[in-house]
XYZ file of C-alpha atoms in Angstrom:
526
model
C -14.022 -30.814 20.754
C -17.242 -31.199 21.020
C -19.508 -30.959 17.635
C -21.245 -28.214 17.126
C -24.833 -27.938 15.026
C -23.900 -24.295 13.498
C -20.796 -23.054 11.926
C -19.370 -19.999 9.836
C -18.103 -20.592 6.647
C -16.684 -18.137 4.433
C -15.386 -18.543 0.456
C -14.040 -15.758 -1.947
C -15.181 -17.731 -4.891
C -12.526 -16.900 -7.966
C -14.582 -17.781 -10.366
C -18.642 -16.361 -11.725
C -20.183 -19.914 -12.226
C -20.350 -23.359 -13.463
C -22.966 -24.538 -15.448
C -23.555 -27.933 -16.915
C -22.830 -28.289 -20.680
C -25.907 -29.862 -23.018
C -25.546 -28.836 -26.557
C -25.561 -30.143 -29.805
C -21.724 -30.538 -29.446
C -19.295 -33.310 -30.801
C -16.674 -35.022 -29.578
C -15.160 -35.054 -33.151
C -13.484 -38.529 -34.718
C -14.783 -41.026 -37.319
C -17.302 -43.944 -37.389
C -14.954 -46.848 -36.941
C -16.856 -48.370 -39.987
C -14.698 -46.400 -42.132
C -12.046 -48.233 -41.065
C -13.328 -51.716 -39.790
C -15.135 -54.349 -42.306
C -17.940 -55.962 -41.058
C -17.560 -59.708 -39.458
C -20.663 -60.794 -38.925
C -24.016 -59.555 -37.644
C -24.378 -59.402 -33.640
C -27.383 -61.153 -31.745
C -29.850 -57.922 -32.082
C -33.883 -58.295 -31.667
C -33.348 -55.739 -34.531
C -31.339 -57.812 -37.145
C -34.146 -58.766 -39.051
C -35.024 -55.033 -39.884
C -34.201 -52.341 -42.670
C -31.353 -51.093 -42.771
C -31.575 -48.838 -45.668
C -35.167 -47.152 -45.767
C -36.030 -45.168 -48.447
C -39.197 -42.229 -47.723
C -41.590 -41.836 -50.377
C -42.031 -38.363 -51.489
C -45.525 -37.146 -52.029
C -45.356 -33.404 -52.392
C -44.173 -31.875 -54.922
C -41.030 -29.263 -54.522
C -42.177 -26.701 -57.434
C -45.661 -26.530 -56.056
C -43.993 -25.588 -52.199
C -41.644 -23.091 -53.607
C -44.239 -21.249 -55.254
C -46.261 -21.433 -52.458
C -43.425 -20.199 -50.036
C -42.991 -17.086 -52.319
C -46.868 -15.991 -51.407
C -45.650 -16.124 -47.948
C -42.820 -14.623 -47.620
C -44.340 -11.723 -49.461
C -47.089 -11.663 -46.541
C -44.214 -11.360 -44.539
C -43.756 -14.998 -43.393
C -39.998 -16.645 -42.629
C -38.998 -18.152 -45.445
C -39.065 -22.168 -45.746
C -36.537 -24.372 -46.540
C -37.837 -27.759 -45.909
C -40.462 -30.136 -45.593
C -40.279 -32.337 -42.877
C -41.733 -36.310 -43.631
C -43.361 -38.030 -40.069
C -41.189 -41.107 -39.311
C -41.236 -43.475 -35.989
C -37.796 -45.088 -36.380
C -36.549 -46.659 -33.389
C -33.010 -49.036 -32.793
C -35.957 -51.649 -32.151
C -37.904 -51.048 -35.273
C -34.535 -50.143 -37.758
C -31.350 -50.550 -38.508
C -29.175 -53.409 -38.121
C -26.601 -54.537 -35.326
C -23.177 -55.878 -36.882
C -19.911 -57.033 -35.331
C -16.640 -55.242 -36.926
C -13.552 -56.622 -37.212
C -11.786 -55.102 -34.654
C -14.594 -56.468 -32.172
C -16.781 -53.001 -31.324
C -20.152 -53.841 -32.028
C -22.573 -50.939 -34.362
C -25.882 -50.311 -35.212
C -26.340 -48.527 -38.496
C -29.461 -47.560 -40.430
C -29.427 -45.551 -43.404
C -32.438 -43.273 -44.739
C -32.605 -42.013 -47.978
C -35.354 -39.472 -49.751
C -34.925 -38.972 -53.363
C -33.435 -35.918 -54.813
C -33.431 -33.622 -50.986
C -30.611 -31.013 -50.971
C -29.856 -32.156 -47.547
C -31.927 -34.179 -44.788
C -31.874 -32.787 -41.055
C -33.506 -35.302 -38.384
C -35.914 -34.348 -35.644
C -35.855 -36.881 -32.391
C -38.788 -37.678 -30.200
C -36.432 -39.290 -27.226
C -32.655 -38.870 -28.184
C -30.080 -40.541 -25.267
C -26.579 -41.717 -25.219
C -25.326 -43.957 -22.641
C -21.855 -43.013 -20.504
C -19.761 -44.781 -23.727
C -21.656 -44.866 -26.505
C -20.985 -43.031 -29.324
C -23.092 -41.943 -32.332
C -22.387 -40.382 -35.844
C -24.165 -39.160 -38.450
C -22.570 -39.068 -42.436
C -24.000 -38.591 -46.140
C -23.340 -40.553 -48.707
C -20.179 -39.670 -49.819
C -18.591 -39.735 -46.328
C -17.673 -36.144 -46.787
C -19.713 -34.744 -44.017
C -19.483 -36.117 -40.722
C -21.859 -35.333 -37.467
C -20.301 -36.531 -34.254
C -19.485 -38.463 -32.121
C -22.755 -37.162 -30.131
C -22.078 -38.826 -26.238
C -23.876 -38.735 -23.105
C -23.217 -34.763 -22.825
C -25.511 -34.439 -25.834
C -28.748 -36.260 -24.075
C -31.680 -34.193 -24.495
C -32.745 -34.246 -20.700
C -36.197 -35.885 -21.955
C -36.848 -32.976 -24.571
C -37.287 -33.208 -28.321
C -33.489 -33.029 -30.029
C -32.404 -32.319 -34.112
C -28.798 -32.642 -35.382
C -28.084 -30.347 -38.118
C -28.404 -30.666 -42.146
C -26.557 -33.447 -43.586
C -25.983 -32.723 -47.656
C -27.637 -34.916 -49.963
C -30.391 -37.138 -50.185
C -28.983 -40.100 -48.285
C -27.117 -40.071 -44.432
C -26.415 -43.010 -42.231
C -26.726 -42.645 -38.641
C -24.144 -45.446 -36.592
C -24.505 -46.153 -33.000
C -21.346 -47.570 -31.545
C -21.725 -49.603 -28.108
C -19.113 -48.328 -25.372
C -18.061 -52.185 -24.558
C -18.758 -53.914 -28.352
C -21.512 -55.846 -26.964
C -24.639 -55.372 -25.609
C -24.942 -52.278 -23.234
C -26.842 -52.182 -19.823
C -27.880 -48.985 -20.495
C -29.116 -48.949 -23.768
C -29.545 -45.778 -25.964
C -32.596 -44.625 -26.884
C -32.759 -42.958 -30.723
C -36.248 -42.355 -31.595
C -36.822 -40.185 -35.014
C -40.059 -38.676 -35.523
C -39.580 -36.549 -38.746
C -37.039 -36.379 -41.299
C -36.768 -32.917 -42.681
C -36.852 -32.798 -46.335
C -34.241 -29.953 -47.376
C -35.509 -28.184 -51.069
C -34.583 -24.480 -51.056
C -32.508 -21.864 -49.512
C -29.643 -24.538 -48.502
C -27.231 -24.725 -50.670
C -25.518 -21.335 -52.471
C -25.133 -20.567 -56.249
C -23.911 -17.900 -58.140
C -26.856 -15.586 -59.949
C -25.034 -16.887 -63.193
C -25.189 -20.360 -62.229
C -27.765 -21.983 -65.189
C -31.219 -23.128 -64.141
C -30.549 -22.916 -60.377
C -31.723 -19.917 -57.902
C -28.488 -17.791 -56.029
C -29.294 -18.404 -52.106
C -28.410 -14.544 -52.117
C -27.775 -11.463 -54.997
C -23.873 -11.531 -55.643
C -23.872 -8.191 -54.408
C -24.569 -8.709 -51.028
C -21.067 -8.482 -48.800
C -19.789 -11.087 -46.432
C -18.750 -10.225 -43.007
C -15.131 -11.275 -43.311
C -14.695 -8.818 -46.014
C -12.534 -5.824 -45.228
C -12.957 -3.301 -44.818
C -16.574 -3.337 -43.740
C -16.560 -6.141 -41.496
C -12.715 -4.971 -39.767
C -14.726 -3.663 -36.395
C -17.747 -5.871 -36.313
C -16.246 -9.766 -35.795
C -17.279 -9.494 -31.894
C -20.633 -8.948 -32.620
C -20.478 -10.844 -35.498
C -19.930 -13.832 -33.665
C -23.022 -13.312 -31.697
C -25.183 -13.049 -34.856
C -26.704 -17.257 -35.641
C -28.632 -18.596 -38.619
C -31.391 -20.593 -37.175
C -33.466 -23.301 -38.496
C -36.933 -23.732 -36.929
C -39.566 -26.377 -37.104
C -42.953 -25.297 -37.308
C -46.113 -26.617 -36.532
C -46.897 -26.779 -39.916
C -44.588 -29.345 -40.971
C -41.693 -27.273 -42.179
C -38.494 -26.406 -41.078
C -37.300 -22.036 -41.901
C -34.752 -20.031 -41.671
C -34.554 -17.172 -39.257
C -31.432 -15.274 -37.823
C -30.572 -13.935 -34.395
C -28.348 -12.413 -31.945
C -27.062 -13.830 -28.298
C -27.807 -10.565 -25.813
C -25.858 -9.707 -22.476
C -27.971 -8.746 -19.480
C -26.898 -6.504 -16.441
C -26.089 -9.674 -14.302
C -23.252 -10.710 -16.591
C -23.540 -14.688 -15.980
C -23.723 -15.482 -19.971
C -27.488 -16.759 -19.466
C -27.520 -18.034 -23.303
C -30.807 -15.001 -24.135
C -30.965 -15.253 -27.741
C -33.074 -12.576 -29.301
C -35.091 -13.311 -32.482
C -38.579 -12.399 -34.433
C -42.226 -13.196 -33.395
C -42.866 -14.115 -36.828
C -39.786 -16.391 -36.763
C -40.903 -18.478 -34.109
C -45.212 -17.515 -34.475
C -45.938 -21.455 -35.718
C -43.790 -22.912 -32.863
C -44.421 -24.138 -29.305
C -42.617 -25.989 -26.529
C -41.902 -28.860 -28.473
C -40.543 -27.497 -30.765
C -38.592 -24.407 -30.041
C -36.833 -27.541 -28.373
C -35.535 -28.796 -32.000
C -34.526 -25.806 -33.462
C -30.816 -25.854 -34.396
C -28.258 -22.515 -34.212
C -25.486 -22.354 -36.274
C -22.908 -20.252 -34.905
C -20.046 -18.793 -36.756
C -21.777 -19.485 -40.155
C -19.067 -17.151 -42.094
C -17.672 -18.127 -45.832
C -13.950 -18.325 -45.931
C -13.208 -15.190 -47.466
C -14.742 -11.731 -49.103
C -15.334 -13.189 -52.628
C -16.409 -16.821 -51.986
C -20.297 -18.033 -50.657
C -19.399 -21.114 -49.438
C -20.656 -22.209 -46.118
C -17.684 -23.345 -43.169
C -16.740 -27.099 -43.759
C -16.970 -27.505 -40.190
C -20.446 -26.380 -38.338
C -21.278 -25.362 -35.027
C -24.215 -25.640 -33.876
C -26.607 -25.981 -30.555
C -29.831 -27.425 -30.490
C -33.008 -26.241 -28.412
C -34.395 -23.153 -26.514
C -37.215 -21.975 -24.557
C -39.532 -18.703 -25.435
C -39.480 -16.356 -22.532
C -41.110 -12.894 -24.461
C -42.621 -13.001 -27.583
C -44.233 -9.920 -28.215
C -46.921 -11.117 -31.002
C -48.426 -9.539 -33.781
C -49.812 -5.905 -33.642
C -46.360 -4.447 -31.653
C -42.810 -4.510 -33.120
C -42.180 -8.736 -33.843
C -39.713 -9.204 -30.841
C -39.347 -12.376 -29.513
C -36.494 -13.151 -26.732
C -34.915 -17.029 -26.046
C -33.221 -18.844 -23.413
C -31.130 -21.729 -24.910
C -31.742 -25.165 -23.409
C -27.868 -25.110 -23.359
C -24.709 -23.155 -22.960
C -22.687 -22.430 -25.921
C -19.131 -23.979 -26.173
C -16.633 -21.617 -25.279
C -15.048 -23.252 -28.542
C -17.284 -21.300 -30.665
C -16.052 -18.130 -29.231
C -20.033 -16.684 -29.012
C -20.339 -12.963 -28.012
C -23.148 -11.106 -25.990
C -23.819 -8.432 -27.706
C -24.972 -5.539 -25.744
C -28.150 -3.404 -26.530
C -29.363 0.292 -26.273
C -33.125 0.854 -24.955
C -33.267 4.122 -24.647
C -35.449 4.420 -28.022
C -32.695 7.584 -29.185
C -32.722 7.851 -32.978
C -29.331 7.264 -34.260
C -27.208 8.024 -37.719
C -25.403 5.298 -38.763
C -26.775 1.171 -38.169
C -25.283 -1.801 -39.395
C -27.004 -5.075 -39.954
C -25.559 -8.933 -39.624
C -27.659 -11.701 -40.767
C -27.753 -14.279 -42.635
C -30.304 -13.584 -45.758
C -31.833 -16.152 -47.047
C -29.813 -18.748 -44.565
C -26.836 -17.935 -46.244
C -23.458 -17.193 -44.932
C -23.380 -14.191 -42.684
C -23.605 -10.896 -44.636
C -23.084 -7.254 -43.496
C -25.407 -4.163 -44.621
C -24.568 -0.467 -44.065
C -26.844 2.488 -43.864
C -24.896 5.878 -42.662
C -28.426 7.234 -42.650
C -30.237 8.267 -39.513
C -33.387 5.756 -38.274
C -36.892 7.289 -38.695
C -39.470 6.338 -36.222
C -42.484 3.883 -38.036
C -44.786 0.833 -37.376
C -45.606 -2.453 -39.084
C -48.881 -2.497 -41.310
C -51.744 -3.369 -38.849
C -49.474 -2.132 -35.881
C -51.978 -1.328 -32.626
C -49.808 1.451 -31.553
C -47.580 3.818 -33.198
C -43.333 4.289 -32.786
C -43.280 0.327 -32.496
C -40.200 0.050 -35.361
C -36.946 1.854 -36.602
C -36.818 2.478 -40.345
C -33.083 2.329 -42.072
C -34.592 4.731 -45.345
C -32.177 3.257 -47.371
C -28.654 1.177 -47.494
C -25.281 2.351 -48.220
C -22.704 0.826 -51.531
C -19.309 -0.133 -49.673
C -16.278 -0.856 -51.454
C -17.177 -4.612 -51.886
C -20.503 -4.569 -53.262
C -24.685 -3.674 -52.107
C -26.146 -5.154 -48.864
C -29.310 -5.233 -47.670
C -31.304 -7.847 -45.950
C -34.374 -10.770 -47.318
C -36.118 -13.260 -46.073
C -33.842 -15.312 -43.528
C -32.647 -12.340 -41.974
C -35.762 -11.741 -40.257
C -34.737 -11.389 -36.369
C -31.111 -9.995 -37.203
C -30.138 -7.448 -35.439
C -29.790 -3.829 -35.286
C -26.495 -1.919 -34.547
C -26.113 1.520 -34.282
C -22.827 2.192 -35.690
C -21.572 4.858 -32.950
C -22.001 2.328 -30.393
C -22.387 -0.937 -31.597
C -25.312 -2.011 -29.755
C -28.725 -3.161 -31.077
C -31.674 -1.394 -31.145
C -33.698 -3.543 -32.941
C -34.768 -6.756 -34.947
C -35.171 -7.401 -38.351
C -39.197 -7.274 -39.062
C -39.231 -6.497 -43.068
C -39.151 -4.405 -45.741
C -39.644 -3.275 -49.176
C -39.084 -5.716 -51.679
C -36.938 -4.535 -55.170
C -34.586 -6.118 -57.463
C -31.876 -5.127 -54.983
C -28.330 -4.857 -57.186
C -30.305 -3.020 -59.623
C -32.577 -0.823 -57.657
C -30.246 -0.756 -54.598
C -31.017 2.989 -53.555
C -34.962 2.105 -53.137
C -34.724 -0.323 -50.321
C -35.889 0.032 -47.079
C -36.185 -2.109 -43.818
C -38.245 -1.773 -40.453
C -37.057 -3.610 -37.357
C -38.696 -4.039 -34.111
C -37.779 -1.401 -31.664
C -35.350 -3.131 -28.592
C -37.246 0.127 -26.682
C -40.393 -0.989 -27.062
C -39.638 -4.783 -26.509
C -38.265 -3.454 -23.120
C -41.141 -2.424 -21.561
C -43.780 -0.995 -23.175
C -46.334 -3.809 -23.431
C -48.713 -3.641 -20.918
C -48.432 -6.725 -19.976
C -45.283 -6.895 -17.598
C -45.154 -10.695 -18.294
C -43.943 -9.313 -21.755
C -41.179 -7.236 -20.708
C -37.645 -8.100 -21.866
C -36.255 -6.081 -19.324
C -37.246 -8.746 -16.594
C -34.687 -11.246 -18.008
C -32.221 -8.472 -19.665
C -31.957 -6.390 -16.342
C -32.930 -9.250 -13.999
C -31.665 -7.369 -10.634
C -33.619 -4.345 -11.994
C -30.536 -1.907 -12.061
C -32.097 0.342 -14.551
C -29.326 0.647 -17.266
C -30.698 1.558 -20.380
C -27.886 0.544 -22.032
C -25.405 -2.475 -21.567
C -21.792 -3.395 -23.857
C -21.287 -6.327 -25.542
C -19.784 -8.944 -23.570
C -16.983 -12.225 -24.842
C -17.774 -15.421 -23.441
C -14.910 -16.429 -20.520
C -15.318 -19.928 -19.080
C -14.625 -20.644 -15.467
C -11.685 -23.238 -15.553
C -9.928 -24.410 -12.474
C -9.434 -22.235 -9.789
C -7.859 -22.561 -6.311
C -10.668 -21.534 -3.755
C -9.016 -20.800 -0.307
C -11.454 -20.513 2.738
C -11.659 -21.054 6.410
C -14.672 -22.406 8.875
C -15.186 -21.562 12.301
C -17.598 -22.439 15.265
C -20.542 -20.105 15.035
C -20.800 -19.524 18.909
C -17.461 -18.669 19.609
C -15.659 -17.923 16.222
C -13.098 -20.882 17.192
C -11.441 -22.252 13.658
C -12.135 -25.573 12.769
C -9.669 -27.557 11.003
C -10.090 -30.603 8.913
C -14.012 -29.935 8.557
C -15.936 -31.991 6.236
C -18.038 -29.640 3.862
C -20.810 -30.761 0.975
C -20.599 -28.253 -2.051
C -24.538 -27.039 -3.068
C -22.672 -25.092 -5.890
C -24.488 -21.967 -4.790
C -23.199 -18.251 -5.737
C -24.977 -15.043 -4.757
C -23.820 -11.848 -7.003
C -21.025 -11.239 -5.595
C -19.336 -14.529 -6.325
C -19.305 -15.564 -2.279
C -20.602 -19.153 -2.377
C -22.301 -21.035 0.289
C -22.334 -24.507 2.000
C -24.637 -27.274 3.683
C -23.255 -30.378 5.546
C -20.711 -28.854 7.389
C -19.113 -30.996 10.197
C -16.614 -30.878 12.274
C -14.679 -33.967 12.299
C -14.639 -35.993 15.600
């Protein structure tokens, strides 16, 4: 037969897509150190530098919690560290040794007196096919990795998450135990300085501040948080670094939009992200399933799970209602078992909202109001109706939720539903166990964030409802992977239909809406 220059070629895809994983995910295991003594020190242009390097701390941690109060009482996010500049390269620090059982590591250890917990920010961050790298504090307690080549950063800024203490040790371990020929590239650029807000106390702990009021209720408790652990486990605690040379805490919800591809759209608070830009928005870390172990205890998961990066598409500024929507720079694990929760824009005042966030970047809490949302607007606001206001918060049978600083850019659910209809602006400030009935909150009206600026570039609608359907309202949606299908197609000769068997085909990994892919480099075979 002779070969033909056009043919047919038509595929019932089974499956919705497949998208490359880059995340701030782990491969799990242990730094062989921990196992392996040293035998010697390797042949490394490197050997001859630090390997423990301690940063000198000029600032002083009273001063910058007092100062962070002022702010978050001008409605700021709230601060939790101070990040120190650094330029720490494998070719500047650390040391290469050779361990016993033969793998060769590079291991530098950085210490800054007296931080509740250190969290690195990376200027180049790249892991060759092989190589493996952890991160561990002091005790060997808490362990970060292995990070692999599926981690690289794709020539973006990277941060791994908050290691406890004042001390960590970051180990490189070469894929062959000698030298690789392609290297890795670790280059840190700031070591963030962890002083408030990160670890949790009890109110009657002596001399130390609670990371939240012991009345506040956790989102495994029952029986408040029985219906909400789907859209719980779209709610993250965020940690970004600003401009200014901090690192805060934010929350913030993943959101489903009407094309149903799990785009990872994580919506958030101007004022989370207002000191940001490009660079980095791409080294802010999300901690996903952030939840204590049961009703009565505060203490954060042993085990974290977190994804690093993201990109502002609509940030709605100051003056309107403080929304501000994301697109991660990666998927999120199907491991984590994220949810996309769903959202209602038709601006309909409901009775009944519920609120998930993590106050204060503590573990994910759960606040109640049965009442019905009043229209409102931020102080300074340009135009009026821009926020919901929950009047006041409901006592449930485990204790007095409401929300603080850190839950800024939580959302909204109404309870009927369980959608969102906002994000978490502010509100009035009280000695909340005590004066419980006189709080109040305003979020950020989803409505308005849909499209009421008028600027259309600032219309969440445009990535929510991207083939412009119209729905004004959208369920939440569980993450499904694609797996391994079984694809079963045919191709024939586009002049005369004829079926060609044995045709070669090149996959462009192309899929239109309706899940029908479609192929380049077809040939017939001669």
């Amino acid at each position: 037969m002779k070969t033909r220059t056009k043919f047919f070629l038509v595929v019932i895809a089974l499956s919705v897509c497949c998208i490359p994983l880059f995340a701030q995910i782990s491969e799990g295991g242990l730094p062989p150190s921990f196992q392996y003594e040293k035998k010697g020190s390797s042949l490394r242009a490197s050997d001859s530098n630090e390997a423990h390097i301690i940063l000198p701390i000029n600032f002083d941690v009273k001063q910058l919690i007092a100062e962070d109060k002022e702010a978050e009482a001008a409605g700021e996010s709230i601060n939790c560290a101070k990040i120190i500049p650094v330029d720490l390269t494998m070719e500047n620090s650390g040391v290469w040794s050779t361990l016993s059982n033969g793998q060769e590591v590079w291991q530098l250890t950085i210490e800054a007196p007296k931080a509740i917990a250190l969290l690195l920010y990376y200027r180049d961050f790249y892991i060759p096919q092989g190589g493996k790298l952890f991160i561990y504090n002091k005790e060997k307690t808490q362990v970060l990795g292995a990070y692999n080549h599926t981690t690289n950063a794709a020539g973006r800024g990277f941060a791994t998450e908050f290691v406890a203490g004042d001390l960590l040790t970051l180990e490189y371990v070469s894929p062959t135990g000698e030298a690789s020929v392609d290297l890795p590239r670790i280059r840190i650029e700031g070591v963030s300085y962890g002083y408030n807000h990160l670890n949790v106390y009890t109110r009657e702990k002596e001399g130390e501040e609670a990371a939240t009021y012991p009345c506040y209720v956790n989102i495994v408790c029952s029986p408040e948080g029985d219906d909400w652990q789907n859209e719980a486990a779209g709610v993250v605690r965020i940690i970004f670094r600003k401009m200014t040379g901090t690192s805060s805490l934010c929350s913030g919800s993943m959101i489903n939009n009407t094309k149903g591809d799990f785009a990872p759209y994580m919506l958030t608070a101007f004022h989370c992200v207002r000191e940001t830009d490009a660079s980095t928005l791409d080294q802010a870390v999300f901690y996903y399933n952030y939840n204590s172990a049961s009703c009565s205890s505060n203490t954060a998961p042993a085990t974290t799970q977190t994804v690093a990066g993201a990109q502002a598409k609509v940030e709605t500024g100051d003056g309107y209602s403080d929304g501000a929507l994301l697109l991660l720079n990666s998927n999120v694990p199907e491991s984590y078992n994220p949810y996309f929760n769903g959202w209602d824009v038709t601006g309909t005042v409901v009775t009944g909202t519920m609120g998930i966030h993590h106050p204060a970047g503590d573990v994910k809490k759960i606040s109640y109001s049965e009442f019905a949302v009043t229209h409102t607007k931020w102080t300074g606001d340009l135009v009026d109706g821009t926020h919901w206001r929950v009047p006041k918060y409901t006592e449930t049978p485990n204790g007095k939720s409401i929300v603080e600083g850190g839950s800024s850019g939580s959302p909204l659910f109404s309870v009927g539903e369980h959608l969102i209809i906002g994000t978490l602006h502010g509100g009035h400030t009280v000695e909340v166990c005590e004066n419980f009935e006189l709080r109040y909150s305003s979020y950020g009206k989803l409505w308005f964030d849909w499209d009421q600026m008028t600027n259309p570039d600032l219309h969440m609608k445009t990535y929510l409802d991207p083939e412009s359907t119209g729905a004004l309202k959208l369920p939440g949606s569980a993450y499904t992977s694609t797996g391994t299908y079984t694809v079963t197609f045919s191709v024939t000769d586009g002049a005369d239909g004829t079926p060609i068997t044995n045709a070669r085909i090149t996959f462009n990994d192309v899929t239109n809406a309706a899940g029908n892919y479609t192929f380049t480099g077809v040939t017939a075979p001669r």
